[in-house]
Every structure is written in structure tokens, then in C-alpha cells.
Short mmCIF file of C-alpha atoms in Angstrom, two decimals:
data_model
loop_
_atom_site.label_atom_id
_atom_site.label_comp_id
_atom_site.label_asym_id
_atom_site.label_seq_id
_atom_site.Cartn_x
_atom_site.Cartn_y
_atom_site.Cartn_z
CA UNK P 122 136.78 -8.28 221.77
CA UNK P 123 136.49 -12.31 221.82
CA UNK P 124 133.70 -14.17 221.10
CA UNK P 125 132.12 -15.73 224.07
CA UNK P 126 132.39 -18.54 224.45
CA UNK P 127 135.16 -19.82 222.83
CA UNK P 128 135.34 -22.77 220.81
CA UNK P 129 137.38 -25.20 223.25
CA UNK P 130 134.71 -23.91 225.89
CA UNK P 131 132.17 -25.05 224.12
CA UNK P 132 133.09 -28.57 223.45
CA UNK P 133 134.31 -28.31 226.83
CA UNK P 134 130.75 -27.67 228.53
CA UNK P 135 129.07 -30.58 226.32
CA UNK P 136 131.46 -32.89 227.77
CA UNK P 137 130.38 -31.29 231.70
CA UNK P 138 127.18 -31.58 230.60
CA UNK P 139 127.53 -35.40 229.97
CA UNK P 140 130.03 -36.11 233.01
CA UNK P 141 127.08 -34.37 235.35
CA UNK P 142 124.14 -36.47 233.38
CA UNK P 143 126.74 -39.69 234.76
CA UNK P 144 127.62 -38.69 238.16
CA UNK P 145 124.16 -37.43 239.08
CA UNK P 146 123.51 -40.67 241.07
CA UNK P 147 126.39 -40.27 242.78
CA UNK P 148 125.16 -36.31 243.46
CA UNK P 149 122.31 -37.31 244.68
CA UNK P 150 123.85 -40.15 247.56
CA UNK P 151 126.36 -37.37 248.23
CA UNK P 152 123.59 -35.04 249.23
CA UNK P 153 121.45 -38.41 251.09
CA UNK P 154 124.97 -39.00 253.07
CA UNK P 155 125.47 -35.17 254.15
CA UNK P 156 122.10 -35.54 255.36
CA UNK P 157 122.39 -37.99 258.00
CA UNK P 158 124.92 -35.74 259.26
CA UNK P 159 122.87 -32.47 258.69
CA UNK P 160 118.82 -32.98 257.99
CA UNK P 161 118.50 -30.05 255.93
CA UNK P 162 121.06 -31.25 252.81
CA UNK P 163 118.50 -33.88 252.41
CA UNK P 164 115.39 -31.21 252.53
CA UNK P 165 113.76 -29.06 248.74
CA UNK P 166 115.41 -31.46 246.77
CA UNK P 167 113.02 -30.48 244.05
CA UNK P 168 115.00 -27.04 244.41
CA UNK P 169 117.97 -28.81 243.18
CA UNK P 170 116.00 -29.26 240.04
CA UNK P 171 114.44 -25.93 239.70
CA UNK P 172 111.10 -26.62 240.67
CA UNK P 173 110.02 -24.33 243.57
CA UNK P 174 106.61 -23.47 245.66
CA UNK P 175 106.94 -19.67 245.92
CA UNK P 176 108.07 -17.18 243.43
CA UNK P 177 109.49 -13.63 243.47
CA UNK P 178 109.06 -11.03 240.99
CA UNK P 179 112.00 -9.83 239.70
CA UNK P 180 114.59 -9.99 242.53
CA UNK P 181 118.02 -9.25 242.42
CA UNK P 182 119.39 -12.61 243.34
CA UNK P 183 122.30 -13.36 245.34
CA UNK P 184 124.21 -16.52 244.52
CA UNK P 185 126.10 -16.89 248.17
CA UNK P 186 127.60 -20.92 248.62
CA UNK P 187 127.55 -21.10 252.25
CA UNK P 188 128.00 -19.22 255.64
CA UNK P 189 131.05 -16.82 255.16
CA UNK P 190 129.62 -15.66 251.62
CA UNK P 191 125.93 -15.50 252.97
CA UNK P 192 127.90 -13.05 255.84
CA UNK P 193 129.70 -10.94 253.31
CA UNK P 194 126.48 -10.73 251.13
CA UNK P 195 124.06 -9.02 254.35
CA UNK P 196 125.07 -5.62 254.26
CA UNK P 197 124.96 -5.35 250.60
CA UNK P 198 121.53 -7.15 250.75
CA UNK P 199 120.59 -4.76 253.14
CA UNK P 200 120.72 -2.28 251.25
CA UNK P 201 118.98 -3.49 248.34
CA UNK P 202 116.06 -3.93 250.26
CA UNK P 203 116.66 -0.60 251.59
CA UNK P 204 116.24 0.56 248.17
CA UNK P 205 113.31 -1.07 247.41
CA UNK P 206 114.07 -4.43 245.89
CA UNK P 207 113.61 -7.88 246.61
CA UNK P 208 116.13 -10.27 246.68
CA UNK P 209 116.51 -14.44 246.29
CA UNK P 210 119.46 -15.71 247.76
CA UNK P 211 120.58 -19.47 246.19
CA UNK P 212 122.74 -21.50 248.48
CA UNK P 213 124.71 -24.81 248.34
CA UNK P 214 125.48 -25.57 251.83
CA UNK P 215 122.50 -25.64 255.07
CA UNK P 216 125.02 -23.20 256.82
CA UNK P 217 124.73 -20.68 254.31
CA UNK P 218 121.05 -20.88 254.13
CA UNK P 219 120.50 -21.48 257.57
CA UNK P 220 122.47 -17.84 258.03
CA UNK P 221 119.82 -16.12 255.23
CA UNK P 222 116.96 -17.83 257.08
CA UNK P 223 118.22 -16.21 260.68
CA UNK P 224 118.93 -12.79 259.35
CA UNK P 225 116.14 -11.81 256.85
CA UNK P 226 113.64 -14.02 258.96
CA UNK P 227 111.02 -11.16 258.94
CA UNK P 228 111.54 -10.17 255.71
CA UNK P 229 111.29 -13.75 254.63
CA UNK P 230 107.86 -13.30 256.04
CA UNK P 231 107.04 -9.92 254.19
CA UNK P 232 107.84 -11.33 251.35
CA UNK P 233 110.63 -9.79 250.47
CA UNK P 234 113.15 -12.25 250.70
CA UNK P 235 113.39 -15.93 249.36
CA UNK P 236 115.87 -18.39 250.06
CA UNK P 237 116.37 -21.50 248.28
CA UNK P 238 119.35 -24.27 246.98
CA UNK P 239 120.92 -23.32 244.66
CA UNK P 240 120.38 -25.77 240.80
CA UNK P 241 122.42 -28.71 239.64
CA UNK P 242 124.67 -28.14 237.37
CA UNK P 243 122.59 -29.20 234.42
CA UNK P 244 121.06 -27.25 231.51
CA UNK P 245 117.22 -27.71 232.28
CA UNK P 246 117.55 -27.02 236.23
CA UNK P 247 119.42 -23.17 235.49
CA UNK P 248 116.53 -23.02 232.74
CA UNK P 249 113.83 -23.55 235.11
CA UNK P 250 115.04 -21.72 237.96
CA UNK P 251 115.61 -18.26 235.36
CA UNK P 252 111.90 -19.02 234.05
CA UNK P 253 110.45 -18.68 237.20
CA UNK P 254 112.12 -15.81 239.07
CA UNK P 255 113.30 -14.16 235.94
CA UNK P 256 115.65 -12.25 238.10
CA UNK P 257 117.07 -8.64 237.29
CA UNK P 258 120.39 -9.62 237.61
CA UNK P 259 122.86 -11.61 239.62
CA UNK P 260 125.39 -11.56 242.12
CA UNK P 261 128.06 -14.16 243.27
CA UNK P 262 129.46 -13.49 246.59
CA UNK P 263 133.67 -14.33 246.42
CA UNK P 264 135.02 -16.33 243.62
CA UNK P 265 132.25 -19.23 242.71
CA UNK P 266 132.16 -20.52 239.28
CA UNK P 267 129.23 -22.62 238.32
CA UNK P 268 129.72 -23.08 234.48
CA UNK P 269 126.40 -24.49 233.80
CA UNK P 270 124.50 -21.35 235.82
CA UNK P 271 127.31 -18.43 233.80
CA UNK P 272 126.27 -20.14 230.13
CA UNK P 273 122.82 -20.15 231.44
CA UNK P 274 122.12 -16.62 232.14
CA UNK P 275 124.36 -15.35 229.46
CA UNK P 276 121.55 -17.25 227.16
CA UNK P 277 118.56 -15.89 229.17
CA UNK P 278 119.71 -12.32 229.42
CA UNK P 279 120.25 -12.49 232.38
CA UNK P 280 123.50 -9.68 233.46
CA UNK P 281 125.30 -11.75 236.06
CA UNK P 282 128.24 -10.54 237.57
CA UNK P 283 130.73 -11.47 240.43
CA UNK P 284 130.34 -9.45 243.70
CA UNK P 285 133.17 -8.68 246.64
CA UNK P 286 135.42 -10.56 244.16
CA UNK P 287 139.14 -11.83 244.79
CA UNK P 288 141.21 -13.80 242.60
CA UNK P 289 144.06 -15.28 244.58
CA UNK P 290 147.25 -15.41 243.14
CA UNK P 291 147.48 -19.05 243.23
CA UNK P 292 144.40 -19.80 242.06
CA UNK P 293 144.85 -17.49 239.10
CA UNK P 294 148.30 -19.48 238.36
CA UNK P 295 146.39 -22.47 238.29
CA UNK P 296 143.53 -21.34 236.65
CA UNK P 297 146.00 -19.64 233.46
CA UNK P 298 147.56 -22.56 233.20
CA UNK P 299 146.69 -25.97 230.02
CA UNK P 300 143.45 -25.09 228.61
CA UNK P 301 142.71 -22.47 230.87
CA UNK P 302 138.81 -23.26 230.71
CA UNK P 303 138.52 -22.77 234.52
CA UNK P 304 139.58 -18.66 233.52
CA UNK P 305 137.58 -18.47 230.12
CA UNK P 306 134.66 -18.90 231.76
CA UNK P 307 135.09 -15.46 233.78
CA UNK P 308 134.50 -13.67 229.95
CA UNK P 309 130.84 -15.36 230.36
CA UNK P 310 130.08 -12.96 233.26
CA UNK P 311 129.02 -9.20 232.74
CA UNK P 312 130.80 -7.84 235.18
CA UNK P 313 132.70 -8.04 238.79
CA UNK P 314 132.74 -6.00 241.67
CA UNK P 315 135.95 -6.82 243.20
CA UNK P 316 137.99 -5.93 246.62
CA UNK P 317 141.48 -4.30 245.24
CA UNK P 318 143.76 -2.93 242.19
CA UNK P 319 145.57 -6.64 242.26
CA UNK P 320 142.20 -8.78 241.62
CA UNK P 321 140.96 -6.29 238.73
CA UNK P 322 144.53 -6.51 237.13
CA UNK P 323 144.05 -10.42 237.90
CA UNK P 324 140.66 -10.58 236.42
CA UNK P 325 140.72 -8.47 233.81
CA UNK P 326 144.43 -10.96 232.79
CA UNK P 327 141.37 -13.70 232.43
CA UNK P 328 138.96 -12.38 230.24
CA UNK P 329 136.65 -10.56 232.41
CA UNK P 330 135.69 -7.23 231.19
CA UNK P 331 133.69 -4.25 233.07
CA UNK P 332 135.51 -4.32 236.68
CA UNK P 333 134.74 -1.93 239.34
CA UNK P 334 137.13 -1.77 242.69
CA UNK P 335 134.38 -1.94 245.48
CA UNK P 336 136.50 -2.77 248.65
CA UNK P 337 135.28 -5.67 250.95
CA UNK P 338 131.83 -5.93 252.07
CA UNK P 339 132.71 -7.20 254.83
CA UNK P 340 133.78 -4.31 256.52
CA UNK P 341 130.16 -3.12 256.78
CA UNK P 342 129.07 -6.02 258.66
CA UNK P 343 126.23 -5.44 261.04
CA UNK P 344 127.55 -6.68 264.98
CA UNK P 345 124.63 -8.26 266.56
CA UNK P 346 124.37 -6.00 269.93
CA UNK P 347 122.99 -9.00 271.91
CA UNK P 348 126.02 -10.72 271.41
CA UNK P 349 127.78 -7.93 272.50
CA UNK P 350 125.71 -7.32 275.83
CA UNK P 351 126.01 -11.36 276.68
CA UNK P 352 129.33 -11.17 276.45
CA UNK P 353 129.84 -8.46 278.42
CA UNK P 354 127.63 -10.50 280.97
CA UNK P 355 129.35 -13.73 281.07
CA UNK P 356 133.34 -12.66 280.34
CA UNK P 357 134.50 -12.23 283.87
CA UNK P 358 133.04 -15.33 285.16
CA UNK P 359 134.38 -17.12 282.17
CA UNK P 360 137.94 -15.82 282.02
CA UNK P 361 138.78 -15.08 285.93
CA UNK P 362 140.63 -12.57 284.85
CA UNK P 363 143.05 -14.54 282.58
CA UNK P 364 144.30 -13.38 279.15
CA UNK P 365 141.48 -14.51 276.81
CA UNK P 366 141.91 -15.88 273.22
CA UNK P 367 139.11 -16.80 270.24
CA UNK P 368 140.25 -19.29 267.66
CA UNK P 369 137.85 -18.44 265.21
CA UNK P 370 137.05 -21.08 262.25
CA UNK P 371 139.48 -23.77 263.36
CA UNK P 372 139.90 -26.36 260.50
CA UNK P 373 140.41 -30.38 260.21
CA UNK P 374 144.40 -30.20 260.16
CA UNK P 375 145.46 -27.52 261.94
CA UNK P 376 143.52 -28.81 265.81
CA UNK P 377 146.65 -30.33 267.07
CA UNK P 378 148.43 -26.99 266.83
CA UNK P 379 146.31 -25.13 268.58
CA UNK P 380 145.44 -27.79 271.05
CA UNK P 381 149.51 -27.85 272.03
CA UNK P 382 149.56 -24.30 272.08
CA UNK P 383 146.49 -24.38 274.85
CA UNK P 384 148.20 -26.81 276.68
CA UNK P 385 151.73 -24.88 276.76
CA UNK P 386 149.69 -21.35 278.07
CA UNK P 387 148.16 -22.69 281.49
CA UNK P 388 147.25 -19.35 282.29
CA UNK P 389 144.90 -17.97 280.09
CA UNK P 390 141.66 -18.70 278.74
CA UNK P 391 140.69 -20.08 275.21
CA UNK P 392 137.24 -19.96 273.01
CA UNK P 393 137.57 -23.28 270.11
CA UNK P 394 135.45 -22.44 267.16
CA UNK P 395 135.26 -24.74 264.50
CA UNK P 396 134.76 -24.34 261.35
CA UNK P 397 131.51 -26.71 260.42
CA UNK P 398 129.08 -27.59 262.62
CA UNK P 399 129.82 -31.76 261.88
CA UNK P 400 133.24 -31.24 263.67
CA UNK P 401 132.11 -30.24 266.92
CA UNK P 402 131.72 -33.64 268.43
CA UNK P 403 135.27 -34.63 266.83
CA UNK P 404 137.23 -31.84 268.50
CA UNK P 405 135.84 -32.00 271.42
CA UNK P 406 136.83 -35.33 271.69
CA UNK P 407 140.53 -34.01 270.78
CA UNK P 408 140.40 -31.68 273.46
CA UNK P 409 139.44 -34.44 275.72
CA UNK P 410 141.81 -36.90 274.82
CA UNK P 411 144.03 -33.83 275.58
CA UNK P 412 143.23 -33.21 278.95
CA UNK P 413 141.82 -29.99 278.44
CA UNK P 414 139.69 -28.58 280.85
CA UNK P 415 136.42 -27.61 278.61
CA UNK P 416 132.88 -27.39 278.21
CA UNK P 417 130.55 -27.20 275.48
CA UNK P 418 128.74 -23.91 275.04
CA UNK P 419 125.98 -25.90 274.41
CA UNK P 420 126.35 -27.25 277.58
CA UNK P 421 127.10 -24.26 279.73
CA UNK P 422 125.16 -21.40 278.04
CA UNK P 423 121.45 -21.05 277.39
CA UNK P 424 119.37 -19.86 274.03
CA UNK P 425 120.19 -16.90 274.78
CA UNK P 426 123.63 -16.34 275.69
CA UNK P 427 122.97 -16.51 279.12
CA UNK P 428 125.67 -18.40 281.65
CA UNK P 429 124.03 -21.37 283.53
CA UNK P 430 124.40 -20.83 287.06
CA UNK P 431 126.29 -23.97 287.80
CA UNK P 432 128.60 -23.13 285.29
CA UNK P 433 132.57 -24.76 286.61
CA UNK P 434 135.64 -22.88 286.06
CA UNK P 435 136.92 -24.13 282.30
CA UNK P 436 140.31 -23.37 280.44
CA UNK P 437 138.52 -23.77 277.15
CA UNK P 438 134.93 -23.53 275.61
CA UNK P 439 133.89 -24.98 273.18
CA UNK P 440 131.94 -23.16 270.51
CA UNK P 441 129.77 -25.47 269.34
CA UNK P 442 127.31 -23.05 267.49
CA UNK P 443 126.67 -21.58 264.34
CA UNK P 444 126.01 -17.80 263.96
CA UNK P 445 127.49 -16.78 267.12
CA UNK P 446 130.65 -15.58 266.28
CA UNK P 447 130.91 -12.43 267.71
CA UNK P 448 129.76 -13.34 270.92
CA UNK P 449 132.85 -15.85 271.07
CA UNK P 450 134.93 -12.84 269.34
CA UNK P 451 133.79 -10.51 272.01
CA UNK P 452 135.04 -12.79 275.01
CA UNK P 453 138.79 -12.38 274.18
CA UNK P 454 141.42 -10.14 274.29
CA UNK P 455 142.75 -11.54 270.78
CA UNK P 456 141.61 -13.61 268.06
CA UNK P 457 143.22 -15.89 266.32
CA UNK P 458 141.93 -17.12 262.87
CA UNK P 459 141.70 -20.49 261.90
CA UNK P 460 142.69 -22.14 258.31
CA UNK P 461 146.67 -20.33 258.27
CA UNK P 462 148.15 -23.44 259.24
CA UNK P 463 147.15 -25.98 256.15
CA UNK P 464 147.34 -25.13 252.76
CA UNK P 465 144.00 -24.69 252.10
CA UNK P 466 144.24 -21.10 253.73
CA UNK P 467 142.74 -18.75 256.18
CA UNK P 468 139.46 -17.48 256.59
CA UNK P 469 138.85 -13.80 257.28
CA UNK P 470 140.27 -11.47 259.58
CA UNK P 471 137.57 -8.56 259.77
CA UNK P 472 135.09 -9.95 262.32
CA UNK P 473 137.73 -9.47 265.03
CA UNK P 474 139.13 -6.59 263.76
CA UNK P 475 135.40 -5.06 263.47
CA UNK P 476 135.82 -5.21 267.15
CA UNK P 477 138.58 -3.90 267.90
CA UNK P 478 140.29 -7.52 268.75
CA UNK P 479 143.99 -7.72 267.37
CA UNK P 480 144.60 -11.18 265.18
CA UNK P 481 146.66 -14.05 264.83
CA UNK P 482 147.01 -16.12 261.73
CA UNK P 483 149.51 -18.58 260.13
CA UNK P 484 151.18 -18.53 257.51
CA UNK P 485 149.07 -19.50 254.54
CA UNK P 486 147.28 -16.37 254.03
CA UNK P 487 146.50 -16.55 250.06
CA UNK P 488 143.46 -16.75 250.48
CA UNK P 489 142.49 -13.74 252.44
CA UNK P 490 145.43 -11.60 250.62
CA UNK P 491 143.84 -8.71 250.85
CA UNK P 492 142.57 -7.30 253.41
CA UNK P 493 145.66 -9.38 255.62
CA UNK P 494 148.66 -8.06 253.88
CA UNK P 495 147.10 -4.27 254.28
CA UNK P 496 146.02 -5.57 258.30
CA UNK P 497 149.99 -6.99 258.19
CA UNK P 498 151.27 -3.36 257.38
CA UNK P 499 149.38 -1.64 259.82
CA UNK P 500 150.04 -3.68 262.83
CA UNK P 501 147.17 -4.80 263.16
CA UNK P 502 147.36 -8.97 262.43
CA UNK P 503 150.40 -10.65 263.40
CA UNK P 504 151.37 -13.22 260.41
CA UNK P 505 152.89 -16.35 262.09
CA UNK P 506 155.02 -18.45 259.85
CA UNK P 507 155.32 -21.38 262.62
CA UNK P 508 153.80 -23.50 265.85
CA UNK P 509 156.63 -21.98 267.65
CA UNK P 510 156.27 -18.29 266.82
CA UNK P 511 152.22 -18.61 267.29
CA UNK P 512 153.09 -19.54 271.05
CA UNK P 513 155.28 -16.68 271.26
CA UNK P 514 152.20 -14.79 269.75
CA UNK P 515 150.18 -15.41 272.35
CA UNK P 516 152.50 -15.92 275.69
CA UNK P 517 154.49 -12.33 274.44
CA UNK P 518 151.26 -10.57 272.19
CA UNK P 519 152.61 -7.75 270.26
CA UNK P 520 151.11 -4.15 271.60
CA UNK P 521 148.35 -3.11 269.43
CA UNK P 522 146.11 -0.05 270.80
CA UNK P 523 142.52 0.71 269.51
CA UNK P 524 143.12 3.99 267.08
CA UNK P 525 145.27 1.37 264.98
CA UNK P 526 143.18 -0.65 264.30
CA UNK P 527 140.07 1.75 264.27
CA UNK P 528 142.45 3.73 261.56
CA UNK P 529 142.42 0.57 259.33
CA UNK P 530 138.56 -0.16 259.68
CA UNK P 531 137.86 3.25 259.03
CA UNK P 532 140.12 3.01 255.60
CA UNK P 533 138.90 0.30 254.43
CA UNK P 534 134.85 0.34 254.82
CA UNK P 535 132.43 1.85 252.66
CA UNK P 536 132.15 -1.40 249.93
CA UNK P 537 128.32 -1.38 250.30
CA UNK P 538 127.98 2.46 249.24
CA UNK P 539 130.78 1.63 246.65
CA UNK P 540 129.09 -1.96 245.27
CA UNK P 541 125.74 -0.04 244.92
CA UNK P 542 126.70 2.59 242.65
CA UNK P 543 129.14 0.18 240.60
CA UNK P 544 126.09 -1.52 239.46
CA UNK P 545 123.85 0.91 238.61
CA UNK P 546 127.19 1.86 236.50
CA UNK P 547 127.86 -1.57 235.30
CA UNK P 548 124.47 -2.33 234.23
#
């Protein structure tokens, strides 16, 4: 087995070190400028630094970056408190923390649950933040690699391993290629939990040793019921009885496909959700400047889901919300998913599918290979390579019936049962 780390790693981390030590200014005015757009970047800086108010013993912490890893994380965490444990979730972005502060709210108050930002990159924030939680061990939801936080633990003791893993085939060509520090640092972590035979084959190609084939957590997503009963309160009087679409996660790029595609399908009714919260007033500009008939659901629905009386007739709302999702989900026939049209890729697919919606995506789907190429295969997602063949997706829709895609839930749940007992096996 190799030493870890390796030589060229370790000259390579005292030169991070140093280029974080000169950029920290620049951190820091990064974090000041989010903040005028979004309060709480700018809030527990101290946190950045390690220094914290509260303290946990002994959690299992759960490293998840923002909102679609802090999603994928909840059933797991769950069941962890299920079992008895508490749990400290780190964060980088106010969505993701925002999303651990709505759905362990109580247990935040028990006690049970922390959530704070997650350290710098620097040596004596990771060795503050592991002094005072002292955590059993760590997870990190997706494919996040913090160098500064894997050396750290690995000198602490502390097992940390990566959780609901994938390792995208592009990234991993990237990643393999020069130096190939970006891949050495996966030997630094004691384990990963990770969604399918390709990523372990993938990771295991990069150094990382004890891998365990867990599935997607994300199939065991809880479905908030009140979203479900709004919807089923307010979806006739928003769709008139019109085929209804959700465009789920809509990213900068990609709005003046979907904006033509609204325009050329007069008869049907649209949901827009974007992706981050600071685009909302930007698109629906776009969808004003495109003569759209919208509103904002700010605008047209109350705290609670509930459809203002003087509500007009709209083609198009706007989902200007966070945390809402499948209450937009649940007002369409089909959902489309956002991110397949630019190279950066698409976001998930299992929300919709987890109720019973058929999906739409584009064609850059590298980043969500798996589950989308099994969803491809069973009928269940239609994989659009073009503008043109996405309007024929939704003016013709494909035929998809409810025991296909209940059949390809029902395979591919079970990755909080199968994530628990990998690490009591891993560790």
C-alpha cells in the first residue's frame, strides 16, 4: 500500500497553504460581497475560523456544501439520530444551511443537532474546529474535496470518509491527468460510500481504498405532505386544466431555451425554478422582457402555500423560493430538470421521479450519470440532445405510466439502510 501522502502532495499542500495565507483578503471581500446579496454569508464569521459558541459531544458530522447535498444528507441523518447520535452538519453556502436549519429545527433545539460554516482552508481553523467537537467521524455528502480539512483529520484521527459518492467520468479524466494531486488526495480519506459499480471502479483507479456500493440517498428522501396537500389545493386553479410542466433548478445559460420553448407551447402551463435564490429577480425580468404571462409565487401564494384569492390566470409562475420544491414538482404533469443544457451539467432527477412525475433533461447528463442512464433505460427520463427535440418533448411527451416508474424507485432505494451498515463495516 502507498504511503499517504505522497511526496509531490506534500510540497503540494505547503504551497496551498501559502496561496490561501495570500488570498485570504480576497476570501474574506468575497464572502462581504455575497453578503449584500444574501445577509447570512456575511453572518459566524468567527465559524470560518473555528471558533464557535456551542459545542457537541462527539457527533458524527456531516460535511454537506450547500442545498442539494444538505437534501441528500436528511435521510441518512435521520437515521443517525434515530440511532441515537448527534450530528454537526458544516456548510459553505446559506442555502445549504438554511435547509439544515428548516429540517432539524427542533432537534436543533434538543440539542441534538448543530449547524455551522464550514473552516477556511487553513491549518489552524480544521485544528480548532476537530478540538472542539472532536467528532466520531465524518461524512462528505457527493464529491467535495477540501485538502486542508482531509490532511487535517487524517492527523487528528479523525476516520473521514466520502458519503453517496460519484466520480464522474469527466471529472475523473481530469482529475488522472499532470500531477494528478486533485485524485491523490482521495488516498487521504478512510473510506467512501458510493452510488454504483462504475464510481467504486473509478475511485478505487484513484487511490481510495475501503469502498462500499450504498446506492443514492436520495431515493429515501422524505416528501413534505404539506406540500403535497397545497398542491393538490391550488393545481386546478393554477393550470385550468392545461398540460402542466416544472422546470426544476433552471441555471444562468440555459433560460433562453426554456423561455422559447414556453413561448412556442401556448397551451399549457409552466412552473420556473431557479437554481439560486440571487437569480430570481434576473429571470423574472427575462420572462418579462419575454412577454410571458407570470407571477411570482411570492406574489401570488401565501406562507403557507395557500393561493391568494385574487390570484389572475398566469402561463408561468415563478418559483421564487427555496425549499419548496416539491410543491412546484407536485403541480405538473412532467418535470423537466434544469442544468442539461450547459456544460456544467444537470442536477438530479429523483425528486420528480419520487413522485411519480416523468422527466426531461438535456443532454449534458455527466453529472447525474447514474441514476439518469439507469432512469434512460427504463423509460422513465427522456434524454434530449437539442432545443428542438425538448419542444417535441413536451408538445408530443412520450407515454410513461406509474408502475414504470414506481418499478425503478422501488429498485433503486434502500441507500440509507445500505450507508448505515457500510459504516459500522468500514469503521
Amino acid at each position: 500500500m502507498n504511503k499517504f501522502p505522497p511526496l509531490k502532495l506534500r510540497i503540494a499542500m505547503v504551497v496551498y497553504e501559502a496561496l490561501w495565507w495570500l488570498l485570504l483578503p480576497a476570501a474574506l471581500l468575497y464572502l462581504r460581497k455575497r453578503g449584500r446579496k444574501d445577509h447570512v454569508y456575511a453572518q459566524h464569521i468567527s465559524e470560518r475560523f473555528g471558533r464557535y459558541t456551542k459545542r457537541l459531544k462527539n457527533p458524527v458530522w456531516v460535511h454537506a456544501v450547500s442545498l442539494g447535498e444538505m437534501r441528500s444528507a436528511t435521510p441518512l441523518i435521520r437515521a443517525l439520530l434515530e440511532r441515537g447520535e448527534t450530528v454537526l452538519t458544516t456548510h459553505f453556502t446559506p442555502a445549504g444551511r438554511r435547509e439544515a436549519e428548516r429540517e432539524f429545527a427542533n432537534e436543533i433545539a434538543q440539542g441534538r443537532v448543530q449547524t455551522v460554516w464550514v473552516p477556511l482552508e487553513l491549518g489552524f481553523t480544521y485544528r480548532r474546529f476537530l478540538r472542539h467537537f472532536t467528532p466520531k467521524y465524518g461524512l462528505v455528502m457527493e464529491i467535495e474535496i477540501w485538502p486542508r480539512m482531509i490532511m487535517a483529520c487524517r492527523k487528528h484521527g479523525t476516520p473521514l470518509f466520502m458519503c453517496n459518492a460519484q466520480y464522474p467520468q469527466k471529472s475523473f479524466d481530469k482529475d488522472t491527468k499532470g500531477l494528478g494531486l486533485r485524485a491523490a488526495l482521495l488516498g487521504g480519506f478512510a473510506g467512501g460510500f458510493v452510488k454504483s459499480d462504475d464510481q467504486r471502479i473509478r475511485f478505487a483507479a484513484a487511490g481510495m481504498t475501503n469502498i462500499h456500493i450504498t446506492g443514492e440517498l436520495r431515493f429515501d428522501q422524505p416528501i413534505p405532505q404539506h406540500h403535497l396537500d397545497a398542491a393538490a389545493k391550488a393545481r386546478e386553479a393554477l393550470t385550468k386544466g392545461r398540460p402542466s410542466f416544472t422546470l426544476t433548478s433552471v441555471v444562468e445559460g440555459e433560460d433562453p431555451i426554456y423561455i422559447d420553448m414556453i413561448r412556442n407551447t401556448p397551451d399549457a402551463f409552466f412552473v420556473y425554478v431557479p437554481r439560486a435564490p440571487e437569480r430570481f429577480d434576473e429571470v423574472a425580468n427575462m420572462l418579462r422582457d419575454a412577454g410571458l404571462n407570470f407571477a411570482r409565487r411570492s406574489d401570488v401564494l401565501d406562507a403557507d402555500l395557500n393561493l391568494r384569492p385574487d390570484t389572475p390566470k398566469i402561463d408561468v409562475l415563478l418559483g421564487d423560493s427555496m425549499g419548496e420544491m416539491y410543491f412546484y414538482l407536485s403541480l405538473a404533469d412532467r418535470a423537466i430538470v434544469g442544468g442539461g443544457f450547459v456544460p456544467k451539467g444537470a442536477h438530479n432527477v429523483i425528486e420528480p421521479l419520487a413522485l411519480k412525475k416523468p422527466v426531461i433533461v438535456g443532454p449534458h447528463i455527466w453529472t447525474i450519470a447514474y441514476p439518469a442512464q439507469e432512469a434512460i433505460a427504463a423509460g422513465v427520463c427522456d434524454n434530449v440532445q437539442t432545443p428542438a427535440a425538448l419542444l417535441h418533448a413536451v408538445q408530443q411527451p412520450s407515454p410513461v405510466t406509474e408502475n414504470q416508474i414506481t418499478q425503478f424507485y422501488n429498485d433503486h432505494a434502500g441507500g440509507v439502510i445500505r450507508t448505515l451498515a457500510a459504516i459500522d463495516k468500514a469503521l
